Tab-separated table of C-alpha atoms in Angstrom:
chain	number	residue	atom	x	y	z
A	1123	ASP	CA	0.000	0.000	0.000
A	1124	ALA	CA	1.825	3.095	-1.256
A	1125	GLY	CA	1.833	6.063	1.068
A	1126	VAL	CA	1.812	9.731	0.139
A	1127	THR	CA	4.646	10.632	-2.210
A	1128	GLN	CA	6.047	14.051	-3.079
A	1129	SER	CA	8.509	15.342	-5.634
A	1130	PRO	CA	11.062	16.729	-5.736
A	1131	THR	CA	12.633	16.213	-2.302
A	1132	HIS	CA	14.718	19.369	-2.511
A	1133	LEU	CA	14.575	22.461	-4.682
A	1134	ILE	CA	16.616	25.641	-4.929
A	1135	LYS	CA	15.167	28.689	-6.679
A	1136	THR	CA	15.929	32.385	-6.874
A	1137	ARG	CA	13.649	35.273	-5.976
A	1138	GLY	CA	11.000	35.997	-8.568
A	1139	GLN	CA	10.996	32.528	-10.053
A	1140	GLN	CA	8.076	30.126	-10.108
A	1141	VAL	CA	7.991	26.600	-8.667
A	1142	THR	CA	5.725	23.553	-8.970
A	1143	LEU	CA	5.594	20.852	-6.329
A	1144	ARG	CA	3.852	17.527	-6.849
A	1145	CYS	CA	1.980	15.100	-4.625
A	1146	SER	CA	0.432	11.675	-5.089
A	1147	PRO	CA	-2.042	10.705	-2.375
A	1148	LYS	CA	-2.167	7.464	-0.464
A	1149	SER	CA	-3.974	4.690	-2.297
A	1150	GLY	CA	-7.734	5.054	-1.854
A	1151	HIS	CA	-7.580	8.721	-0.822
A	1152	ASP	CA	-9.326	11.460	-2.774
A	1153	THR	CA	-8.548	14.635	-0.825
A	1154	VAL	CA	-5.224	16.468	-0.800
A	1155	SER	CA	-4.155	19.232	1.576
A	1156	TRP	CA	-1.002	21.334	1.401
A	1157	TYR	CA	0.891	22.803	4.354
A	1158	GLN	CA	3.902	25.094	4.700
A	1159	GLN	CA	6.275	24.398	7.582
A	1160	ALA	CA	8.894	26.997	8.434
A	1161	LEU	CA	11.978	25.789	10.277
A	1162	GLY	CA	11.191	24.972	13.896
A	1163	GLN	CA	7.476	25.740	13.509
A	1164	GLY	CA	4.264	23.807	13.109
A	1165	PRO	CA	2.754	23.349	9.643
A	1166	GLN	CA	0.432	26.069	8.349
A	1167	PHE	CA	-2.528	25.130	6.148
A	1168	ILE	CA	-2.344	26.456	2.582
A	1169	PHE	CA	-5.345	24.866	0.864
A	1170	GLN	CA	-7.271	21.651	0.297
A	1171	TYR	CA	-8.436	20.027	-2.927
A	1172	TYR	CA	-11.343	17.659	-3.421
A	1173	GLU	CA	-13.037	16.658	-6.662
A	1174	GLU	CA	-10.496	18.787	-8.550
A	1175	GLU	CA	-11.615	21.964	-6.814
A	1176	GLU	CA	-10.114	24.085	-4.059
A	1177	ARG	CA	-12.420	23.468	-1.124
A	1178	GLN	CA	-10.776	25.478	1.615
A	1179	ARG	CA	-7.943	27.974	1.758
A	1180	GLY	CA	-5.701	29.257	4.517
A	1181	ASN	CA	-4.216	32.713	4.900
A	1182	PHE	CA	-1.852	32.601	1.923
A	1183	PRO	CA	-1.604	35.077	-0.972
A	1184	ASP	CA	-2.798	34.374	-4.497
A	1185	ARG	CA	0.791	33.625	-5.487
A	1186	PHE	CA	0.041	30.194	-4.072
A	1187	SER	CA	-2.197	28.164	-6.343
A	1188	GLY	CA	-2.910	24.526	-6.881
A	1189	HIS	CA	-4.523	21.912	-8.963
A	1190	GLN	CA	-5.934	18.442	-8.531
A	1191	PHE	CA	-6.035	15.936	-11.353
A	1192	PRO	CA	-8.646	13.238	-12.069
A	1193	ASN	CA	-6.319	10.611	-10.536
A	1194	TYR	CA	-6.397	12.684	-7.276
A	1195	SER	CA	-2.750	13.758	-7.517
A	1196	SER	CA	-2.081	17.418	-6.905
A	1197	GLU	CA	0.300	20.249	-7.665
A	1198	LEU	CA	1.223	23.312	-5.645
A	1199	ASN	CA	2.418	26.319	-7.631
A	1200	VAL	CA	4.116	29.351	-6.151
A	1201	ASN	CA	4.740	32.402	-8.339
A	1202	ALA	CA	7.090	35.347	-7.798
A	1203	LEU	CA	9.045	33.546	-5.098
A	1204	LEU	CA	10.131	35.492	-2.028
A	1205	LEU	CA	12.905	34.648	0.423
A	1206	GLY	CA	10.181	34.015	3.009
A	1207	ASP	CA	8.768	31.188	0.908
A	1208	SER	CA	11.727	29.038	1.935
A	1209	ALA	CA	10.189	26.192	3.914
A	1210	LEU	CA	9.244	22.530	3.952
A	1211	TYR	CA	6.076	21.964	1.942
A	1212	LEU	CA	3.995	19.050	3.133
A	1213	CYS	CA	1.244	17.277	1.291
A	1214	ALA	CA	-1.357	15.277	3.199
A	1215	SER	CA	-4.086	13.017	1.878
A	1216	SER	CA	-7.342	11.783	3.336
A	1217	SER	CA	-10.556	10.120	2.248
A	1218	GLU	CA	-14.091	11.476	2.099
A	1219	THR	CA	-15.528	7.995	2.548
A	1220	GLY	CA	-14.896	5.014	4.754
A	1221	THR	CA	-13.410	5.001	8.219
A	1222	ASN	CA	-10.910	7.523	9.553
A	1223	GLN	CA	-12.214	10.230	7.231
A	1224	GLU	CA	-10.790	12.943	9.451
A	1225	THR	CA	-7.245	11.588	9.523
A	1226	GLN	CA	-4.660	13.105	7.221
A	1227	TYR	CA	-1.530	11.195	6.243
A	1228	PHE	CA	1.554	13.137	5.283
A	1229	GLY	CA	4.192	12.771	2.626
A	1230	PRO	CA	7.928	13.295	3.236
A	1231	GLY	CA	7.786	16.911	2.067
A	1232	THR	CA	9.664	19.093	-0.396
A	1233	ARG	CA	12.341	21.387	1.006
A	1234	LEU	CA	12.308	24.667	-0.935
A	1235	LEU	CA	15.151	27.144	-0.598
A	1236	VAL	CA	14.763	30.564	-2.203
A	1237	LEU	CA	17.988	32.523	-2.710
B	153	ALA	CA	-10.624	30.889	15.375
B	154	GLN	CA	-9.236	27.667	16.683
B	155	THR	CA	-5.791	27.745	18.280
B	156	VAL	CA	-3.471	25.044	19.580
B	157	THR	CA	-0.850	25.828	22.199
B	158	GLN	CA	2.187	23.770	23.115
B	159	SER	CA	3.976	25.782	25.758
B	160	GLN	CA	6.943	23.461	26.353
B	161	PRO	CA	9.458	23.893	23.509
B	162	GLU	CA	11.711	21.066	24.673
B	163	MET	CA	11.571	18.053	26.947
B	164	SER	CA	13.965	15.276	27.831
B	165	VAL	CA	13.336	11.778	29.173
B	166	GLN	CA	15.495	8.881	30.262
B	167	GLU	CA	15.193	5.731	28.192
B	168	ALA	CA	12.521	3.352	29.621
B	169	GLU	CA	10.931	6.176	31.659
B	170	THR	CA	7.581	7.886	31.099
B	171	VAL	CA	7.093	11.388	29.759
B	172	THR	CA	4.017	13.563	29.272
B	173	LEU	CA	3.736	16.227	26.582
B	174	SER	CA	1.173	18.977	27.121
B	175	CYS	CA	-1.233	20.629	24.714
B	176	THR	CA	-4.141	23.012	25.137
B	177	TYR	CA	-6.530	24.258	22.507
B	178	ASP	CA	-9.270	26.771	22.089
B	179	THR	CA	-12.453	26.184	20.120
B	180	SER	CA	-16.139	27.025	20.244
B	181	GLU	CA	-17.026	23.768	18.504
B	182	SER	CA	-18.356	20.738	20.370
B	183	ASP	CA	-17.504	18.097	17.782
B	184	TYR	CA	-13.902	17.862	16.686
B	185	TYR	CA	-10.808	15.692	16.540
B	186	LEU	CA	-7.426	15.978	18.206
B	187	PHE	CA	-4.199	14.415	17.022
B	188	TRP	CA	-0.609	13.938	17.999
B	189	TYR	CA	1.869	13.731	15.146
B	190	LYS	CA	5.538	12.808	15.379
B	191	GLN	CA	8.181	14.289	13.088
B	192	PRO	CA	11.625	12.653	13.375
B	193	PRO	CA	14.696	14.426	11.998
B	194	SER	CA	14.034	12.655	8.685
B	195	ARG	CA	10.975	14.977	8.616
B	196	GLN	CA	8.184	12.507	7.669
B	197	MET	CA	5.148	13.482	9.737
B	198	ILE	CA	3.694	10.340	11.319
B	199	LEU	CA	0.340	10.007	13.068
B	200	VAL	CA	0.806	8.835	16.649
B	201	ILE	CA	-2.699	8.887	18.055
B	202	ARG	CA	-6.087	10.539	17.561
B	203	GLN	CA	-9.041	11.344	19.787
B	204	GLU	CA	-12.654	12.062	18.911
B	205	ALA	CA	-14.078	14.795	21.117
B	206	TYR	CA	-17.418	13.014	21.529
B	207	LYS	CA	-15.702	9.987	23.072
B	208	GLN	CA	-15.018	10.245	26.790
B	209	GLN	CA	-12.624	7.304	26.764
B	210	ASN	CA	-8.989	8.284	26.309
B	211	ALA	CA	-7.321	6.867	23.206
B	212	THR	CA	-4.384	4.469	23.522
B	213	GLU	CA	-1.951	3.061	20.983
B	214	ASN	CA	0.559	0.645	22.468
B	215	ARG	CA	2.995	2.777	24.551
B	216	PHE	CA	1.160	6.002	23.685
B	217	SER	CA	-1.914	7.254	25.491
B	218	VAL	CA	-3.695	10.567	25.891
B	219	ASN	CA	-5.341	12.409	28.738
B	220	PHE	CA	-8.248	14.267	27.136
B	221	GLN	CA	-9.935	16.837	29.345
B	222	LYS	CA	-12.691	18.380	27.208
B	223	ALA	CA	-13.876	20.958	29.725
B	224	ALA	CA	-10.341	22.153	30.331
B	225	LYS	CA	-9.537	21.923	26.597
B	226	SER	CA	-6.439	19.955	27.399
B	227	PHE	CA	-4.958	17.062	25.411
B	228	SER	CA	-1.702	15.611	26.731
B	229	LEU	CA	0.310	12.712	25.325
B	230	LYS	CA	1.923	10.128	27.613
B	231	ILE	CA	4.760	8.016	26.283
B	232	SER	CA	5.530	4.992	28.423
B	233	ASP	CA	8.762	2.977	28.359
B	234	SER	CA	10.456	5.647	26.226
B	235	GLN	CA	12.736	4.392	23.479
B	236	LEU	CA	15.573	6.096	21.601
B	237	GLY	CA	13.404	6.028	18.490
B	238	ASP	CA	10.852	8.246	20.221
B	239	ALA	CA	13.201	11.206	19.893
B	240	ALA	CA	11.473	13.636	17.543
B	241	MET	CA	9.392	16.763	17.316
B	242	TYR	CA	5.813	16.177	18.456
B	243	PHE	CA	2.915	18.258	17.218
B	244	CYS	CA	-0.539	18.526	18.680
B	245	ALA	CA	-3.219	19.238	16.052
B	246	TYR	CA	-6.938	20.002	15.906
B	247	SER	CA	-9.533	19.404	13.223
B	248	ILE	CA	-13.211	20.175	13.164
B	249	ARG	CA	-15.405	17.175	12.450
B	250	ARG	CA	-15.191	16.027	8.864
B	251	GLY	CA	-16.648	18.162	6.139
B	252	ALA	CA	-15.729	21.157	4.068
B	253	ASN	CA	-13.817	22.650	6.966
B	254	SER	CA	-11.416	19.878	7.907
B	255	LYS	CA	-8.033	21.596	7.873
B	256	LEU	CA	-5.530	20.715	10.585
B	257	THR	CA	-4.440	23.448	12.966
B	258	PHE	CA	-1.086	22.666	14.568
B	259	GLY	CA	0.729	23.810	17.652
B	260	LYS	CA	4.356	24.954	17.459
B	261	GLY	CA	5.610	21.550	18.502
B	262	ILE	CA	7.825	20.176	21.239
B	263	THR	CA	11.239	18.627	20.740
B	264	LEU	CA	11.615	15.430	22.729
B	265	SER	CA	15.064	14.022	23.399
B	266	VAL	CA	15.635	10.560	24.884
B	267	ARG	CA	18.720	9.978	27.027
B	268	PRO	CA	20.267	6.487	26.856
């Protein structure tokens, strides 16, 4: 049973550039959430996708956008990168049906460094 | 807005001993979930234990148990027979009951070290 996977594991970009991070949910899951985790802090919710639509959004600017594909995988896009966007980006998946609907399972994350 | 507070930034425990990690939260909801997640230095966030607010019985998972005090809005994690592999950052998290508003709200975390 494959868990949540994310790519790439590490990424270095410069200010002003754009980045795309990818996530494949755990088998059987249909909902994907994205979180930003600054060093030494707890994760902060960016947004959640279900049925290929953004269902809920946290307090992040429009530079952060996403997409969910028919196979439930998801992308996180960040435009006009700022130094403050440097963080670990976590993807979590969950299921709208079955047991443990409320439990989110996390991927290993993508470490983004903006220079 | 819901908030989760972990006031102890660091804790240390001797191997084989018991340690308790504290967490408080604030919410106006009556139906919600609480979680403890573990994040080792390798950074993969792993679910340790979860608690449904409507259940009075405290959740247990092997060496891990919680003390859930709904009226006090307190949710502590007890780790018994601590092992070296328990060393990690632990996050307390809150989620409203499943639906369109099911984001996780995390505390700042606590770094647990285990002394051999």
